[in-house]
Amino acid sequence: MEFQHIINEIKKVDPEMPERLSDRRTAMKSFAGIGAKIGLAALPFFIGSIFKKAYAQAGPSQNVVLDVLNYALTLEYLEAEFYAMGIAKGTALVPAGAPAAAIKTIGDHEAAHVQFLKTAITASGGTPVAKPTFDFTAGGTFANVFSDYATFLAVAQTFEDTGVRAYKGRAAEITKGGDLLTAALNIHSVEARHAAHIRTMRKANGFGDVKPWITGKESGIGSVVQASYDGEELSTQAGINIVNINGAMISASAATEAFDEGLTKEQVLAIVGPFIVQ
Amino acid sequence: MIQKSSEALSRRAFLGMAGAATGMMVLASSCSKNDDDNMMNNGVDLGSGDVGILNYAYALEQLEAAFYTRVAQSPYNGISASENALLTDIRDHEIAHREFFKSALAGAAISNLEFDFSAVDFSSRASVLATAKAFEDLGVSAYNGAGKLIVTPDYLTLAGKIVSVEARHAAYIRDLISNGSFADNTVVDMNGLDTSRMPADVLAVAAGFIKTKINASNLPR
C-alpha cells in the first residue's frame, strides 16, 4: 500500500518516527482498515494532520506560514500587475532594447512568484488571497506612472526595495520553516537583484544618484517614498558598531550599505496602502 | 532529525523547486584542490549548531573580503572610475561583514583563513569579474541554503540583512559582464526563485580558493 511505503521512506531519515507517533499508536495499527473506510483520496489529508501534530515543534505553525505566504502573495500581485501594465504601454513608456528586456525579465519573475506562492499556499493547506484592485498612481501621487519613464522606474525601485525589506522583516517568523523558508529566501534575493538593476537603470538615465545598494536612508526619489527607506540608515548590527569596526576603515555610508534592513508587516501595509483600492 | 524528516516531507509536497545550479561547477573543477594541510588534522572546525553556520558565513566573508581587497589594491586594466568606486564599495561591504562575524562570534570565531587566488588574473577585467560573479552568486546561494539550518530567529534576520546585499552585488557584477544578466536563468529558475546550496556544496566550490582546510562535518544538515 502506498501509505506504508511513505512510512518506510520517513523511517529511513527518521528512525524514531514511530515513537513520535506513539500517542497515535492505535491509529497506526489500524491503517489498513482506515484506508479502506475513508478511501484513498482522503488519505493525504489524513496523513497531513497526523504529521502536522507529530512534527509541530520542528518549525512555525501552519497559521504563521500561511499568513506570511499570503502577505508575500499580496506584494507579488502588486509588483506583477505593475510591470504587466508598464509593459503593455510598449515603447511609449520603456525604451526598446535592454530597458524593455530588463523590465520583461523582472515582470516575468513577479508573475512566476504569484503562481508559485498560490501553489505553495494551496499545498500548505491554505487559500490564496484574492488579488486586490490596484491604483498605481497612489491616488494621484504618481499620476504619470505609466506615461513617464522616470516615474515608472522610481515606483519600480520603491516596490523592489520595499519587497526586499518586507520578506526580510518576516523571515524570522518562519525560522525552521524548512523548504518553505528556503523558497521565501530564494524570492527575497531575486527581489534584491531586481532592485539593484532598477537602481542602475535610474542612475544610467540620470533619474537619481543611486547605487545598486542603499546608502543611508536615501531613496534618490524624494520624500514621497521616504517610508520605504527609513530605518536603512542603521549602522549598528546586533549591538556591534560597523563604522570602522575592528580598525577597518568602514565609512558610515558603507556601514549602512553593507546591511539591508527589514520592515514590519504594519510598515509595509502602510506603504502599499495608497496603491490598493480594495 | 525532526527537522530533517519534516523537510523531506515538505519537499515531497512541493513542486520541483530544487533549482540546481550548474555554472559554478566549471570553476570548481578548474581549480586544483589543496592537499597541503591534509596531513594529520581535519582542518579548521567550523563548529556545530548556529555557531557553526555563523562561522561558515564568516569563512565565506573572509574569502570575499580577501578577494576584493586584492581587486582594490591592483585595479584591472581599463577600469572605469565608476567601476573602481563601486568595487571598492563592495570590498568595504565584505570587510564589514567579515569583521561583524568576527566580533559577533568572539571566542567562538574560527581563525583567519589563507587564500589562493592564483587562478585569478587581477589585471584582467574578464578574469576579475568572472571570479566576482562566481563568489557573489555562491554567497547568495550559501545564505539562501543555510537559512533553514538556523535555529535562532535573530540570526536568520541577520543573515537576511546580508544576503540581499550580496544579491545586489551579484546583480551589479553580472550587469558589468553583460547588461541585463542580473537575474538570468542561470541563477533564477522558472518559478522565479534564486539558487540555494547546502554548505557541503558551497565549500566544495570555495575550496578551490581556500588554502586552509575547513572541517564542516559538525554543521547542521
Short mmCIF file of C-alpha atoms in Angstrom, two decimals, chain A residues 211 213-216 234-235 242-243 249-259, chain B residues 88-94 96-97 165:
data_model
loop_
_atom_site.label_atom_id
_atom_site.label_comp_id
_atom_site.label_asym_id
_atom_site.label_seq_id
_atom_site.Cartn_x
_atom_site.Cartn_y
_atom_site.Cartn_z
CA LYS A 211 23.99 52.94 -6.35
CA TRP A 213 22.78 49.27 -2.83
CA ILE A 214 21.05 51.59 -0.38
CA THR A 215 23.19 54.32 1.16
CA GLY A 216 21.92 55.64 4.47
CA LEU A 234 21.21 51.64 10.73
CA SER A 235 24.95 51.25 11.27
CA ILE A 242 30.00 48.64 11.97
CA VAL A 243 31.65 52.02 11.35
CA MET A 249 38.23 51.77 7.50
CA ILE A 250 34.49 51.33 7.11
CA SER A 251 32.71 54.64 6.46
CA ALA A 252 29.29 55.42 7.83
CA SER A 253 27.89 55.09 4.30
CA ALA A 254 29.48 51.69 3.73
CA ALA A 255 28.29 50.52 7.14
CA THR A 256 24.68 51.25 6.19
CA GLU A 257 25.04 49.84 2.66
CA ALA A 258 26.50 46.56 3.91
CA PHE A 259 23.28 45.55 5.68
CA THR B 88 35.69 49.49 -3.59
CA ASP B 89 32.23 49.80 -2.04
CA ILE B 90 31.81 46.05 -2.36
CA ARG B 91 35.22 45.50 -0.72
CA ASP B 92 34.10 47.64 2.20
CA HIS B 93 30.80 45.77 2.49
CA GLU B 94 32.56 42.40 2.57
CA ALA B 96 32.18 44.95 7.22
CA HIS B 97 30.51 41.54 7.01
CA VAL B 165 23.33 42.97 -0.19
#
